[in-house]
Tab-separated table of N, CA and C in Angstrom:
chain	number	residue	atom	x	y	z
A	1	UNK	N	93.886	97.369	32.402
A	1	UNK	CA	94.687	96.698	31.392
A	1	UNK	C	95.407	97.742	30.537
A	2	UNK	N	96.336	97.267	30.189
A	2	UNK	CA	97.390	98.578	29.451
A	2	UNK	C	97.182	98.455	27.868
A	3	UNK	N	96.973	99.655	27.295
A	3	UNK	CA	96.365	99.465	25.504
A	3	UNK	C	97.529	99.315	24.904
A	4	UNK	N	98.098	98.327	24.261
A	4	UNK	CA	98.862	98.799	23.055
A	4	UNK	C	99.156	99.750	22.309
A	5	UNK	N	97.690	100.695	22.035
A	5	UNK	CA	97.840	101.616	21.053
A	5	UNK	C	98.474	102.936	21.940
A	6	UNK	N	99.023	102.847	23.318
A	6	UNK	CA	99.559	103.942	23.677
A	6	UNK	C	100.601	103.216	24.730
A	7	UNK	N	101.422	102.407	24.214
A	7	UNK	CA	102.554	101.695	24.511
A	7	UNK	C	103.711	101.690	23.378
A	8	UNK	N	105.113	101.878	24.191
A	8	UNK	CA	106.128	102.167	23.006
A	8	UNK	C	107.334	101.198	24.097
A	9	UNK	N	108.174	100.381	23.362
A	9	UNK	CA	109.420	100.451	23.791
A	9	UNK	C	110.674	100.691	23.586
A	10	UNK	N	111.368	100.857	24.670
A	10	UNK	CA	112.795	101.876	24.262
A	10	UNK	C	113.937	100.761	24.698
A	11	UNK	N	114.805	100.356	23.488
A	11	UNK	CA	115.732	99.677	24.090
A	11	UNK	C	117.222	100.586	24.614
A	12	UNK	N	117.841	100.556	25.000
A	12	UNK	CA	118.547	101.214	25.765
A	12	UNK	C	120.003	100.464	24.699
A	13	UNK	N	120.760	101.202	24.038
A	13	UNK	CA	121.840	100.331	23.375
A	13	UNK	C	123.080	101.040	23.944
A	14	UNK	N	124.307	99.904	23.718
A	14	UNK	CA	125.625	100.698	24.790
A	14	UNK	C	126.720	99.938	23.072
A	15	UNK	N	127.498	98.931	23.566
A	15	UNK	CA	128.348	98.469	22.807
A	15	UNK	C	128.373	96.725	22.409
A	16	UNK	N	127.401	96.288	23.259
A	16	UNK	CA	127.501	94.540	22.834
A	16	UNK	C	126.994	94.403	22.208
A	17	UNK	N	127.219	94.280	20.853
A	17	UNK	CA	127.122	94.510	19.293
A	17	UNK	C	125.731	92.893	18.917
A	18	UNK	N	126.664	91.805	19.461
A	18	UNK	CA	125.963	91.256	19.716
A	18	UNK	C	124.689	90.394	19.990
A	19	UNK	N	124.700	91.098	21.619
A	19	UNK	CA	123.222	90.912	22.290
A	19	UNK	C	122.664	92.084	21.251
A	20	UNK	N	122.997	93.331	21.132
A	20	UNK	CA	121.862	93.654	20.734
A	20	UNK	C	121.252	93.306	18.999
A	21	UNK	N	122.235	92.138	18.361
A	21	UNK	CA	121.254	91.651	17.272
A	21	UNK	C	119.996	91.158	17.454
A	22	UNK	N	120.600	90.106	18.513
A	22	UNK	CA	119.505	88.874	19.175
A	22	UNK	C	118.280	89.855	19.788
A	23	UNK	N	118.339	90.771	20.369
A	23	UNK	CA	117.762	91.560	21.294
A	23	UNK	C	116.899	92.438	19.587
A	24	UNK	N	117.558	92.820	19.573
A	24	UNK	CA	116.171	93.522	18.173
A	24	UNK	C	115.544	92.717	17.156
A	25	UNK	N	115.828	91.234	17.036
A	25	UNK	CA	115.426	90.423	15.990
A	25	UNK	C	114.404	89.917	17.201
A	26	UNK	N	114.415	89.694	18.197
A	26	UNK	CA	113.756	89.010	19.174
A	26	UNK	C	112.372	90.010	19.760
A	27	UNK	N	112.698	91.409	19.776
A	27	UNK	CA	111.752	92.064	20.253
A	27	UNK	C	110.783	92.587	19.015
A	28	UNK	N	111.346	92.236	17.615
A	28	UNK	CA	110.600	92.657	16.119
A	28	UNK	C	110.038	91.567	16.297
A	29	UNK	N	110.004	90.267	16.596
A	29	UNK	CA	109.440	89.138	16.348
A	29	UNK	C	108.196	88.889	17.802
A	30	UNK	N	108.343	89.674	18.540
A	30	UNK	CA	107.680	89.040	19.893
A	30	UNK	C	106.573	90.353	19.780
A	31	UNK	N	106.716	91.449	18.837
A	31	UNK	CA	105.839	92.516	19.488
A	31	UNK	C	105.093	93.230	18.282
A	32	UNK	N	103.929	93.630	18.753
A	32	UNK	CA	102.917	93.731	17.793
A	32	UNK	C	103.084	94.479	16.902
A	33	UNK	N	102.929	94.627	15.735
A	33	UNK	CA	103.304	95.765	14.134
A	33	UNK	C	102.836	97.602	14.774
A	34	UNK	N	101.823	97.147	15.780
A	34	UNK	CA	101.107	98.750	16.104
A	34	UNK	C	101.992	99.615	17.375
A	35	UNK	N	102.934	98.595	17.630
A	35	UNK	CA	103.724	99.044	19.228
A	35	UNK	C	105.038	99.630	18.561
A	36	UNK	N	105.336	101.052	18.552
A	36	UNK	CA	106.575	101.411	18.401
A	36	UNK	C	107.621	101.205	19.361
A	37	UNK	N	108.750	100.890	18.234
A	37	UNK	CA	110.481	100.877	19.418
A	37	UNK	C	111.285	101.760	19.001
A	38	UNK	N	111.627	102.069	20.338
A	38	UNK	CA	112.825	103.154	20.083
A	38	UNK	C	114.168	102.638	20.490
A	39	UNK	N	114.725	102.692	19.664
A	39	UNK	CA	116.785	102.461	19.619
A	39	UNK	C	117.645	103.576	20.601
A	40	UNK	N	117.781	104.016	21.455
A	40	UNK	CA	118.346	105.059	22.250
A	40	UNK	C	119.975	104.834	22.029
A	41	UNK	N	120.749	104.954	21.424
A	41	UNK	CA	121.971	105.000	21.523
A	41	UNK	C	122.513	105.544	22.414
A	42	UNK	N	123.818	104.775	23.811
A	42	UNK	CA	123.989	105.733	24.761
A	42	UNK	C	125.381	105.917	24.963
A	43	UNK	N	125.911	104.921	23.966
A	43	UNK	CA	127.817	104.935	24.205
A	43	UNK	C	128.808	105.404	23.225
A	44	UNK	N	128.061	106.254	22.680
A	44	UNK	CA	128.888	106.904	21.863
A	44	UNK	C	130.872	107.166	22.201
A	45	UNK	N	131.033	106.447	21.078
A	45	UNK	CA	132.550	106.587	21.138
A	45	UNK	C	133.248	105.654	21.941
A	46	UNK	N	132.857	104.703	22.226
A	46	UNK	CA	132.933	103.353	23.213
A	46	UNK	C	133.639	102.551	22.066
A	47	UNK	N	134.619	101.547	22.761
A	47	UNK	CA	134.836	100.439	21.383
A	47	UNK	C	133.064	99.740	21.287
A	48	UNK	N	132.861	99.483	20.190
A	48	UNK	CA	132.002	98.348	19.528
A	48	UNK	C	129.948	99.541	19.201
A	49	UNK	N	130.409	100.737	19.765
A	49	UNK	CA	129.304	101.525	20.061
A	49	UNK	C	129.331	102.040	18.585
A	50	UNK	N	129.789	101.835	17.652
A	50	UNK	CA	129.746	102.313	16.259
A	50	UNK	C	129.476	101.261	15.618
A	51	UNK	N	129.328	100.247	15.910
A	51	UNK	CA	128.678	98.846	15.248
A	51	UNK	C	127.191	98.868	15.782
A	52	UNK	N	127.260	99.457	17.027
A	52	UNK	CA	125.702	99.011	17.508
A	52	UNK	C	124.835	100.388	16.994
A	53	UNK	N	125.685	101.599	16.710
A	53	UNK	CA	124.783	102.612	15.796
A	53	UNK	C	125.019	102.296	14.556
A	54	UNK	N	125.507	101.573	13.769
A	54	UNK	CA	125.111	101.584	12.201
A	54	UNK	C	124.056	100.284	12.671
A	55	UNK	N	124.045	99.534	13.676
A	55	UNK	CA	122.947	98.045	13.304
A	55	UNK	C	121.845	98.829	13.707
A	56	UNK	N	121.502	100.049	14.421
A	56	UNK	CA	120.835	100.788	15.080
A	56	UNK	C	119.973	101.736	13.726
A	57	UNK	N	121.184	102.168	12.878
A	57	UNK	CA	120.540	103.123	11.517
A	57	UNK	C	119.757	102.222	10.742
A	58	UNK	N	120.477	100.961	10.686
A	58	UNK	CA	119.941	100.253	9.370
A	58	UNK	C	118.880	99.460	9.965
A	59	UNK	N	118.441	99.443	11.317
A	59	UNK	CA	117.177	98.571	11.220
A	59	UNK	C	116.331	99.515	11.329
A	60	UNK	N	116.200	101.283	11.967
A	60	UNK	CA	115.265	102.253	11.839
A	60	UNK	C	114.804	102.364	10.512
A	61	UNK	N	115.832	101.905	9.865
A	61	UNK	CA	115.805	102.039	7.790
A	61	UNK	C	114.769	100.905	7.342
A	62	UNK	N	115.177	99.965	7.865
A	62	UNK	CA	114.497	98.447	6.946
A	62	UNK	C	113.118	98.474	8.093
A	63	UNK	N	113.294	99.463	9.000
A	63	UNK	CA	111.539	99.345	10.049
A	63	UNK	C	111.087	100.642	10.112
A	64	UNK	N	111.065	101.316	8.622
A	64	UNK	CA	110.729	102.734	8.797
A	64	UNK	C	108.862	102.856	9.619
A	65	UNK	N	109.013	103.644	10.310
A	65	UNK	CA	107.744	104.281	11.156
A	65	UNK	C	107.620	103.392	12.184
A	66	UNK	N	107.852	102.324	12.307
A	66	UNK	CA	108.365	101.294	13.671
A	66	UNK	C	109.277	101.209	14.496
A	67	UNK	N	110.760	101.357	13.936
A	67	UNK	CA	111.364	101.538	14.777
A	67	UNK	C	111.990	103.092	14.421
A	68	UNK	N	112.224	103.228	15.475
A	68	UNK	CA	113.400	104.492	15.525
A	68	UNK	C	114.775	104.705	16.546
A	69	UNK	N	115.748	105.590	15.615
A	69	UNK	CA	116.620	105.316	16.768
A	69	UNK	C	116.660	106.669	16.934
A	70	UNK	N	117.202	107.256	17.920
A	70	UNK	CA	117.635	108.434	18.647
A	70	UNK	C	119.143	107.873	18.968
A	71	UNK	N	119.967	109.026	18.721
A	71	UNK	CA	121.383	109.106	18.593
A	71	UNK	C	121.927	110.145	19.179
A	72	UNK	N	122.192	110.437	20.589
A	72	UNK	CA	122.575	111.898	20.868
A	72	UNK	C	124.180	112.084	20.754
A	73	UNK	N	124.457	110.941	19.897
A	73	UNK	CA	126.249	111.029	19.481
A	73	UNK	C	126.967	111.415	20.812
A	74	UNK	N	126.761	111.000	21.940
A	74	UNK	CA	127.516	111.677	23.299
A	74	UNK	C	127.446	109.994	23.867
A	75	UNK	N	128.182	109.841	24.636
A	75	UNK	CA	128.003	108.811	26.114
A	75	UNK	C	127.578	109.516	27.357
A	76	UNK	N	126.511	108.879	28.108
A	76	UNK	CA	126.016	109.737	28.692
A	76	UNK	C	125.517	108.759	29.651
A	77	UNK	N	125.061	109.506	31.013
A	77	UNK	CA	124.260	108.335	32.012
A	77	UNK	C	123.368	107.778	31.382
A	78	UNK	N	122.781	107.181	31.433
A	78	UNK	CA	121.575	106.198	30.797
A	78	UNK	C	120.508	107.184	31.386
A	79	UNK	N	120.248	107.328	32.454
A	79	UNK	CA	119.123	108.245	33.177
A	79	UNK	C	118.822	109.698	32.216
A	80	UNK	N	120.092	110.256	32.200
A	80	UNK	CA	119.310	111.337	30.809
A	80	UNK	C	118.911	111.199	29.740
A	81	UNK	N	119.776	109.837	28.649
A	81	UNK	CA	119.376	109.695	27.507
A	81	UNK	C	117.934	109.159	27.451
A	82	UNK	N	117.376	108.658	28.806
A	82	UNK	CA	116.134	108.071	28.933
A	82	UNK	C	114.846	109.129	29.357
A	83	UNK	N	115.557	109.748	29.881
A	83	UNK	CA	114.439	111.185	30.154
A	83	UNK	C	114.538	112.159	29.290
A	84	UNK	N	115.429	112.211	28.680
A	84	UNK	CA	115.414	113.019	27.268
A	84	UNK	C	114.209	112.382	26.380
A	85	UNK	N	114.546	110.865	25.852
A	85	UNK	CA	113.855	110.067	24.961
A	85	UNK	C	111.907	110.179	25.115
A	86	UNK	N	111.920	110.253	26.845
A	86	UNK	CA	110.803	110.204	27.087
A	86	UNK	C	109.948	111.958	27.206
A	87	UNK	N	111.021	112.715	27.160
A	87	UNK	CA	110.052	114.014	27.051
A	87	UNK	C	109.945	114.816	25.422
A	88	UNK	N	110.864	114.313	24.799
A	88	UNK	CA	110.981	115.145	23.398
A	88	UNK	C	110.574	113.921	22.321
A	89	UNK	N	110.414	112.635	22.620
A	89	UNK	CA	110.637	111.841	21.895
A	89	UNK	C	109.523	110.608	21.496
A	90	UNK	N	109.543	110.267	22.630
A	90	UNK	CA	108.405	109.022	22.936
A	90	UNK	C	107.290	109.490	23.273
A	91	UNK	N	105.924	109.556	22.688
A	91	UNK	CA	104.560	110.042	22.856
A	91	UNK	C	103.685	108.818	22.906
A	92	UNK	N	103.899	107.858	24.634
A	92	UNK	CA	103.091	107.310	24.729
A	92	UNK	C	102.754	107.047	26.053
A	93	UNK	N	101.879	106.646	26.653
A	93	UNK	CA	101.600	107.096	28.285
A	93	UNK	C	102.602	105.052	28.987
A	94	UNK	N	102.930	104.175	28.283
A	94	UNK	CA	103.503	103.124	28.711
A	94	UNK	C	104.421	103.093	28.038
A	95	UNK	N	105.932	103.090	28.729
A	95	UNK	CA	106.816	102.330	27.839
A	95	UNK	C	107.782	101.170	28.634
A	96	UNK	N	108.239	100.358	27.754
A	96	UNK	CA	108.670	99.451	28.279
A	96	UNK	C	110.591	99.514	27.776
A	97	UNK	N	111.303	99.631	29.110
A	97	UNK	CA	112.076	100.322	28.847
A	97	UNK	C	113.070	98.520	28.765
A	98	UNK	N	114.143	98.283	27.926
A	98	UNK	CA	114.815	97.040	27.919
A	98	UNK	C	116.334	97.808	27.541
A	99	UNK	N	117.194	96.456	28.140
A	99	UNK	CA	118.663	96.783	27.881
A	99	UNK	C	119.115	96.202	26.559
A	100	UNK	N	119.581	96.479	26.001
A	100	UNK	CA	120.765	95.880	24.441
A	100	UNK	C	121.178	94.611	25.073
A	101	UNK	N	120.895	93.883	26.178
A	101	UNK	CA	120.963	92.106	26.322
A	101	UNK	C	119.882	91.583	26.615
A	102	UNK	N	118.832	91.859	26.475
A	102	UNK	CA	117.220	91.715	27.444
A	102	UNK	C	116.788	90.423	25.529
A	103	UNK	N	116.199	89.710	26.127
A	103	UNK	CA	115.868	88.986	24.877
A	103	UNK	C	114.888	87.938	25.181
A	104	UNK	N	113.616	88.947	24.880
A	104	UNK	CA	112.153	88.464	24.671
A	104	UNK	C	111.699	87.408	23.987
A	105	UNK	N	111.082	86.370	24.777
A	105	UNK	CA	110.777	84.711	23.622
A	105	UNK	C	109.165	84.620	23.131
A	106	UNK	N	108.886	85.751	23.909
A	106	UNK	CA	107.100	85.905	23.813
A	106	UNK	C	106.418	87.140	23.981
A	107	UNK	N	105.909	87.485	22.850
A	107	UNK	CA	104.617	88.618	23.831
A	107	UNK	C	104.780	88.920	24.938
A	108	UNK	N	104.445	87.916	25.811
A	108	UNK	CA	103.492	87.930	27.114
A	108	UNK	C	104.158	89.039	27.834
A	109	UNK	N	104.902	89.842	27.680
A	109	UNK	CA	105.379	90.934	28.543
A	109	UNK	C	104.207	92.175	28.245
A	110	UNK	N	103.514	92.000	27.316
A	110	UNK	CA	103.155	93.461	26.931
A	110	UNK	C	101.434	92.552	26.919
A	111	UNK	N	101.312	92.038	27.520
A	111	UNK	CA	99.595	91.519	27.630
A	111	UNK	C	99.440	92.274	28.709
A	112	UNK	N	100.018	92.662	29.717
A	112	UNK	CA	99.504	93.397	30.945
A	112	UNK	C	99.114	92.541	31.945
């Protein structure tokens, strides 16, 4: 069974300003206070990718030590900003990796 206390998830954000409200109000509401998320910003300089990093600053702000975002201010494959995130960044042996449209109605993803 997979512990919570060494589970993190990383949402993956691009520019659909959007999905990713629904998508972070939905995954704050579905997932436990002890499970950190990480905000990966990956479209830097994209139309709408400067809306999804200030909604990105200000919820790391209003979810200090819960959420976090990582911002490498570049557009980049998704594959590095994610192996970056996971070797310098994320210190947990499970993570659950979701896209900026992925929108969780329950827990039950992270019961194992």
């Amino acid at each position: 069974m997979i512990s919570l206390s060494n589970t993190a998830i990383l949402i993956l954000t691009c520019n659909d300003f959007e999905a990713l409200d629904i998508t972070i109000s939905q995954v704050l509401a579905t997932t436990p206070q002890s499970v950190p998320i990480y905000l990966l910003s990956n479209c830097h300089g994209m139309p709408g990718a400067d809306i999804c990093e200030d909604m990105c600053r200000f919820t790391s702000r209003q979810n200090y030590g819960r959420v976090h975002w990582l911002n490498p201010m570049k557009a980049q494959p998704a594959f590095f900003g994610i192996q970056d995130a996971i070797e310098n960044h994320i210190d947990a042996e499970y993570i659950l990796k979701l896209d900026d449209d992925a929108f969780p109605i329950t827990p039950a993803g992270l019961k194992g």
